[in-house]
mmCIF file of C-alpha atoms in Angstrom:
data_model
loop_
_atom_site.group_PDB
_atom_site.id
_atom_site.type_symbol
_atom_site.label_atom_id
_atom_site.label_comp_id
_atom_site.label_asym_id
_atom_site.label_seq_id
_atom_site.Cartn_x
_atom_site.Cartn_y
_atom_site.Cartn_z
ATOM 1 C CA UNK A 1051 -5.178 13.764 -5.216
ATOM 2 C CA UNK A 1052 -7.352 12.068 -2.887
ATOM 3 C CA UNK A 1053 -10.509 13.717 -2.063
ATOM 4 C CA UNK A 1054 -13.324 12.263 -0.323
ATOM 5 C CA UNK A 1055 -16.973 13.526 0.372
ATOM 6 C CA UNK A 1056 -19.843 13.178 1.980
ATOM 7 C CA UNK A 1057 -23.584 13.035 2.311
ATOM 8 C CA UNK A 1058 -25.744 15.188 3.092
ATOM 9 C CA UNK A 1059 -23.561 18.210 3.846
ATOM 10 C CA UNK A 1060 -26.411 19.234 6.419
ATOM 11 C CA UNK A 1061 -29.212 17.256 7.649
ATOM 12 C CA UNK A 1062 -31.594 18.349 10.975
ATOM 13 C CA UNK A 1063 -34.226 16.038 11.948
ATOM 14 C CA UNK A 1064 -36.603 15.047 14.712
ATOM 15 C CA UNK A 1065 -35.463 13.332 17.809
ATOM 16 C CA UNK A 1066 -36.166 9.810 17.659
ATOM 17 C CA UNK A 1067 -35.326 8.933 13.851
ATOM 18 C CA UNK A 1068 -32.291 8.004 12.062
ATOM 19 C CA UNK A 1069 -29.906 9.284 9.603
ATOM 20 C CA UNK A 1070 -27.782 7.992 7.149
ATOM 21 C CA UNK A 1071 -24.390 9.952 6.206
ATOM 22 C CA UNK A 1072 -21.765 8.247 3.455
ATOM 23 C CA UNK A 1073 -18.756 8.633 3.128
ATOM 24 C CA UNK A 1074 -16.703 7.943 -0.203
ATOM 25 C CA UNK A 1075 -13.299 8.219 -1.557
ATOM 26 C CA UNK A 1076 -13.880 9.023 -5.074
ATOM 27 C CA UNK A 1077 -10.697 8.380 -6.465
ATOM 28 C CA UNK A 1078 -8.720 5.625 -4.292
ATOM 29 C CA UNK A 1079 -9.890 2.546 -2.398
ATOM 30 C CA UNK A 1080 -9.700 3.043 1.077
ATOM 31 C CA UNK A 1081 -9.944 -0.308 3.331
ATOM 32 C CA UNK A 1082 -9.286 2.117 5.853
ATOM 33 C CA UNK A 1083 -12.556 5.123 7.040
ATOM 34 C CA UNK A 1084 -12.458 6.985 9.887
ATOM 35 C CA UNK A 1085 -15.288 9.109 11.921
ATOM 36 C CA UNK A 1086 -15.224 11.742 13.878
ATOM 37 C CA UNK A 1087 -17.315 14.634 16.030
ATOM 38 C CA UNK A 1088 -16.908 17.667 16.607
ATOM 39 C CA UNK A 1089 -18.550 20.039 18.586
ATOM 40 C CA UNK A 1090 -18.840 24.060 18.744
ATOM 41 C CA UNK A 1091 -15.012 25.238 19.339
ATOM 42 C CA UNK A 1092 -13.624 21.585 20.161
ATOM 43 C CA UNK A 1093 -11.368 19.444 18.251
ATOM 44 C CA UNK A 1094 -11.953 16.553 16.662
ATOM 45 C CA UNK A 1095 -13.079 13.671 18.332
ATOM 46 C CA UNK A 1096 -12.853 9.948 16.902
ATOM 47 C CA UNK A 1097 -15.561 7.892 17.547
ATOM 48 C CA UNK A 1098 -14.756 4.499 15.538
ATOM 49 C CA UNK A 1099 -12.111 3.545 12.559
ATOM 50 C CA UNK A 1100 -14.062 1.371 9.745
ATOM 51 C CA UNK A 1101 -12.303 -1.375 8.320
ATOM 52 C CA UNK A 1102 -13.780 -2.606 4.343
ATOM 53 C CA UNK A 1103 -15.538 -5.492 5.252
ATOM 54 C CA UNK A 1104 -15.034 -6.233 9.066
ATOM 55 C CA UNK A 1105 -16.693 -4.684 12.085
ATOM 56 C CA UNK A 1106 -16.064 -1.546 13.249
ATOM 57 C CA UNK A 1107 -13.411 -0.456 16.466
ATOM 58 C CA UNK A 1108 -14.505 2.479 18.510
ATOM 59 C CA UNK A 1109 -13.816 4.600 21.082
ATOM 60 C CA UNK A 1110 -14.619 4.265 24.013
ATOM 61 C CA UNK A 1111 -17.142 5.875 25.467
ATOM 62 C CA UNK A 1112 -18.955 5.600 22.208
ATOM 63 C CA UNK A 1113 -21.744 3.436 21.934
ATOM 64 C CA UNK A 1114 -21.925 1.231 18.597
ATOM 65 C CA UNK A 1115 -25.736 0.710 18.574
ATOM 66 C CA UNK A 1116 -26.371 3.737 18.537
ATOM 67 C CA UNK A 1117 -23.426 4.769 15.113
ATOM 68 C CA UNK A 1118 -23.425 1.860 13.377
ATOM 69 C CA UNK A 1119 -21.045 1.789 10.954
ATOM 70 C CA UNK A 1120 -20.835 0.171 7.486
ATOM 71 C CA UNK A 1121 -18.015 -0.099 5.114
ATOM 72 C CA UNK A 1122 -19.120 -2.508 2.915
ATOM 73 C CA UNK A 1123 -16.515 -1.154 -0.309
ATOM 74 C CA UNK A 1124 -13.488 0.338 -0.669
ATOM 75 C CA UNK A 1125 -14.954 3.295 -1.779
ATOM 76 C CA UNK A 1126 -17.616 4.082 0.940
ATOM 77 C CA UNK A 1127 -18.349 4.584 4.700
ATOM 78 C CA UNK A 1128 -21.889 4.813 6.200
ATOM 79 C CA UNK A 1129 -22.561 5.697 9.941
ATOM 80 C CA UNK A 1130 -26.170 5.708 10.931
ATOM 81 C CA UNK A 1131 -27.294 7.889 13.723
ATOM 82 C CA UNK A 1132 -30.404 5.682 15.353
ATOM 83 C CA UNK A 1133 -32.939 7.413 17.465
ATOM 84 C CA UNK A 1134 -31.434 10.348 17.351
ATOM 85 C CA UNK A 1135 -31.559 13.220 19.785
ATOM 86 C CA UNK A 1136 -30.916 16.791 20.234
ATOM 87 C CA UNK A 1137 -27.436 16.359 22.400
ATOM 88 C CA UNK A 1138 -26.448 14.279 19.625
ATOM 89 C CA UNK A 1139 -26.109 17.639 17.235
ATOM 90 C CA UNK A 1140 -22.866 17.990 16.156
ATOM 91 C CA UNK A 1141 -20.586 18.093 12.876
ATOM 92 C CA UNK A 1142 -19.471 14.886 11.826
ATOM 93 C CA UNK A 1143 -16.052 14.045 9.158
ATOM 94 C CA UNK A 1144 -15.217 11.201 7.619
ATOM 95 C CA UNK A 1145 -11.511 10.898 6.549
ATOM 96 C CA UNK A 1146 -9.686 8.051 4.672
ATOM 97 C CA UNK A 1147 -6.803 6.819 5.288
ATOM 98 C CA UNK A 1148 -5.201 6.918 1.036
ATOM 99 C CA UNK A 1149 -3.216 3.265 1.191
ATOM 100 C CA UNK A 1150 -0.175 4.848 -1.360
ATOM 101 C CA UNK A 1151 -0.228 8.137 0.614
ATOM 102 C CA UNK A 1152 2.848 9.949 1.346
ATOM 103 C CA UNK A 1153 2.851 9.247 4.909
ATOM 104 C CA UNK A 1154 1.014 6.099 6.171
ATOM 105 C CA UNK A 1155 -1.610 7.433 8.575
ATOM 106 C CA UNK A 1156 -1.868 10.577 5.987
ATOM 107 C CA UNK A 1157 -5.864 11.433 6.631
ATOM 108 C CA UNK A 1158 -7.934 12.892 3.596
ATOM 109 C CA UNK A 1159 -11.156 14.153 5.147
ATOM 110 C CA UNK A 1160 -14.512 14.577 3.573
ATOM 111 C CA UNK A 1161 -16.027 17.891 3.784
ATOM 112 C CA UNK A 1162 -18.277 17.052 7.285
ATOM 113 C CA UNK A 1163 -21.706 16.766 7.591
ATOM 114 C CA UNK A 1164 -23.911 19.000 10.027
ATOM 115 C CA UNK A 1165 -26.785 17.221 12.415
ATOM 116 C CA UNK A 1166 -29.320 19.187 14.095
ATOM 117 C CA UNK A 1167 -31.903 17.322 15.995
ATOM 118 C CA UNK A 1168 -35.240 19.164 16.840
ATOM 119 C CA UNK B 1166 -1.643 14.241 30.625
ATOM 120 C CA UNK B 1167 -3.433 14.535 27.522
ATOM 121 C CA UNK B 1168 -1.784 12.387 24.576
ATOM 122 C CA UNK B 1169 -1.479 15.794 22.206
ATOM 123 C CA UNK B 1170 -1.026 18.593 23.375
ATOM 124 C CA UNK B 1171 -1.629 22.120 21.923
ATOM 125 C CA UNK B 1172 -2.536 26.044 23.390
ATOM 126 C CA UNK B 1173 -5.331 26.939 22.645
ATOM 127 C CA UNK B 1174 -5.053 30.587 21.651
ATOM 128 C CA UNK B 1175 -6.302 32.734 20.408
ATOM 129 C CA UNK B 1176 -3.450 33.653 19.043
ATOM 130 C CA UNK B 1177 -2.827 37.319 17.355
ATOM 131 C CA UNK B 1178 0.094 37.657 14.975
ATOM 132 C CA UNK B 1179 0.237 41.547 12.810
ATOM 133 C CA UNK B 1180 0.177 40.932 9.088
ATOM 134 C CA UNK B 1181 3.914 40.300 7.235
ATOM 135 C CA UNK B 1182 5.167 38.260 10.781
ATOM 136 C CA UNK B 1183 5.915 35.044 11.541
ATOM 137 C CA UNK B 1184 3.228 33.090 13.652
ATOM 138 C CA UNK B 1185 4.252 30.062 15.452
ATOM 139 C CA UNK B 1186 2.731 27.453 16.594
ATOM 140 C CA UNK B 1187 3.790 24.445 18.909
ATOM 141 C CA UNK B 1188 2.175 21.282 19.617
ATOM 142 C CA UNK B 1189 3.861 18.411 22.619
ATOM 143 C CA UNK B 1190 3.392 15.117 22.355
ATOM 144 C CA UNK B 1191 3.405 12.351 25.067
ATOM 145 C CA UNK B 1192 3.959 8.613 23.011
ATOM 146 C CA UNK B 1193 8.368 8.313 22.137
ATOM 147 C CA UNK B 1194 7.106 5.557 19.955
ATOM 148 C CA UNK B 1195 5.107 8.695 17.275
ATOM 149 C CA UNK B 1196 5.673 8.021 13.170
ATOM 150 C CA UNK B 1197 3.757 10.628 11.909
ATOM 151 C CA UNK B 1198 3.335 14.687 13.245
ATOM 152 C CA UNK B 1199 0.445 15.990 10.596
ATOM 153 C CA UNK B 1200 -0.900 20.442 10.265
ATOM 154 C CA UNK B 1201 -4.056 20.656 9.533
ATOM 155 C CA UNK B 1202 -5.120 23.853 9.631
ATOM 156 C CA UNK B 1203 -9.837 24.217 9.365
ATOM 157 C CA UNK B 1204 -11.612 26.794 9.066
ATOM 158 C CA UNK B 1205 -14.164 28.153 10.579
ATOM 159 C CA UNK B 1206 -17.696 25.690 9.579
ATOM 160 C CA UNK B 1207 -15.374 23.368 7.315
ATOM 161 C CA UNK B 1208 -13.561 20.179 7.210
ATOM 162 C CA UNK B 1209 -9.953 19.943 8.327
ATOM 163 C CA UNK B 1210 -7.265 20.153 5.733
ATOM 164 C CA UNK B 1211 -3.669 18.819 5.908
ATOM 165 C CA UNK B 1212 -1.326 21.748 5.222
ATOM 166 C CA UNK B 1213 2.248 19.911 5.794
ATOM 167 C CA UNK B 1214 3.651 16.251 7.550
ATOM 168 C CA UNK B 1215 7.153 15.296 8.684
ATOM 169 C CA UNK B 1216 8.238 12.237 10.091
ATOM 170 C CA UNK B 1217 11.937 13.079 10.407
ATOM 171 C CA UNK B 1218 14.231 15.239 12.974
ATOM 172 C CA UNK B 1219 14.891 18.928 12.027
ATOM 173 C CA UNK B 1220 13.082 20.862 9.509
ATOM 174 C CA UNK B 1221 10.686 20.424 6.907
ATOM 175 C CA UNK B 1222 9.649 23.656 4.366
ATOM 176 C CA UNK B 1223 6.601 23.890 1.964
ATOM 177 C CA UNK B 1224 5.943 27.683 0.542
ATOM 178 C CA UNK B 1225 5.780 29.854 3.877
ATOM 179 C CA UNK B 1226 4.990 27.494 5.572
ATOM 180 C CA UNK B 1227 8.529 25.379 7.637
ATOM 181 C CA UNK B 1228 7.549 22.442 10.404
ATOM 182 C CA UNK B 1229 10.262 21.894 13.268
ATOM 183 C CA UNK B 1230 10.096 18.196 14.652
ATOM 184 C CA UNK B 1231 12.168 17.506 17.451
ATOM 185 C CA UNK B 1232 11.977 13.597 18.509
ATOM 186 C CA UNK B 1233 13.543 14.110 21.655
ATOM 187 C CA UNK B 1234 11.523 16.796 23.541
ATOM 188 C CA UNK B 1235 8.315 15.440 21.776
ATOM 189 C CA UNK B 1236 7.429 18.981 19.895
ATOM 190 C CA UNK B 1237 6.942 19.915 16.543
ATOM 191 C CA UNK B 1238 6.159 23.203 15.749
ATOM 192 C CA UNK B 1239 4.686 24.982 12.039
ATOM 193 C CA UNK B 1240 5.773 28.529 11.432
ATOM 194 C CA UNK B 1241 4.578 30.487 9.199
ATOM 195 C CA UNK B 1242 5.964 33.275 7.162
ATOM 196 C CA UNK B 1243 4.469 36.427 6.010
ATOM 197 C CA UNK B 1244 1.213 35.698 7.831
ATOM 198 C CA UNK B 1245 -1.824 36.572 5.623
ATOM 199 C CA UNK B 1246 -5.165 36.859 6.914
ATOM 200 C CA UNK B 1247 -7.022 34.372 5.198
ATOM 201 C CA UNK B 1248 -4.031 32.023 7.652
ATOM 202 C CA UNK B 1249 -6.385 32.823 10.171
ATOM 203 C CA UNK B 1250 -8.432 29.591 11.237
ATOM 204 C CA UNK B 1251 -7.507 27.056 13.917
ATOM 205 C CA UNK B 1252 -4.648 24.981 13.102
ATOM 206 C CA UNK B 1253 -4.916 20.858 14.627
ATOM 207 C CA UNK B 1254 -1.083 19.173 15.127
ATOM 208 C CA UNK B 1255 -1.981 15.397 14.689
ATOM 209 C CA UNK B 1256 0.391 12.206 15.678
ATOM 210 C CA UNK B 1257 0.560 9.205 14.580
ATOM 211 C CA UNK B 1258 1.053 7.119 18.055
ATOM 212 C CA UNK B 1259 2.521 3.818 17.109
ATOM 213 C CA UNK B 1260 1.217 0.560 15.973
ATOM 214 C CA UNK B 1261 -2.422 2.872 16.859
ATOM 215 C CA UNK B 1262 -2.846 2.508 12.991
ATOM 216 C CA UNK B 1263 -5.019 6.174 13.617
ATOM 217 C CA UNK B 1264 -4.379 10.039 14.355
ATOM 218 C CA UNK B 1265 -4.849 11.914 17.774
ATOM 219 C CA UNK B 1266 -5.723 15.284 17.185
ATOM 220 C CA UNK B 1267 -4.598 18.350 19.614
ATOM 221 C CA UNK B 1268 -7.839 20.470 20.709
ATOM 222 C CA UNK B 1269 -5.571 22.898 18.379
ATOM 223 C CA UNK B 1270 -4.695 26.482 18.348
ATOM 224 C CA UNK B 1271 -7.096 29.381 16.919
ATOM 225 C CA UNK B 1272 -4.964 32.213 14.951
ATOM 226 C CA UNK B 1273 -5.999 35.209 13.643
ATOM 227 C CA UNK B 1274 -3.714 37.647 11.107
ATOM 228 C CA UNK B 1275 -5.121 40.986 12.053
ATOM 229 C CA UNK B 1276 -4.247 43.608 8.859
#
């Protein structure tokens, strides 16, 4: 089946530094990937839709200059949290849409990255 | 009104019983409906999807869709303690090219 990986699985950083999270589709090409954020005991919140070769589409209220998304290839999207602050601490999850999936918008999720900003 | 609504629970069900999870959505043009399971500290995993009115069965799971009433449900038969998780309903609004998730229902199966 469709497998999506994320790296790193967890990261601790100091306030003010930048953190890059990678999302890879391992056995399929993903023209579209999605980035979500999830705070404890809350649901998934879509941050942005990442399209290969074009600019990401950000959801309302998400700062595009703070959360930089690059989707340079059909198997890799990256999310960079710039100048991270403690309030950015969260569980970041990516997903990828597999073009030949059983349902058009079926998404396969990566295992997530837990970010802690001190 | 939220686009996708679920009862946040917690929902407690005895082992072996049927767990019933419900979800309503606001966009009548929605095409596909998904149920994901999420264990604590893990990312969601797809249980099943449905896009036609009626029932769809997969093992112990049955998804039910009623587009006229704009609700989708998930039944889990012979509930097991390992089914204890948060269940997320996701909807594909017409033309949105993305999924909208409900807030999730926390399910606990009591041995």
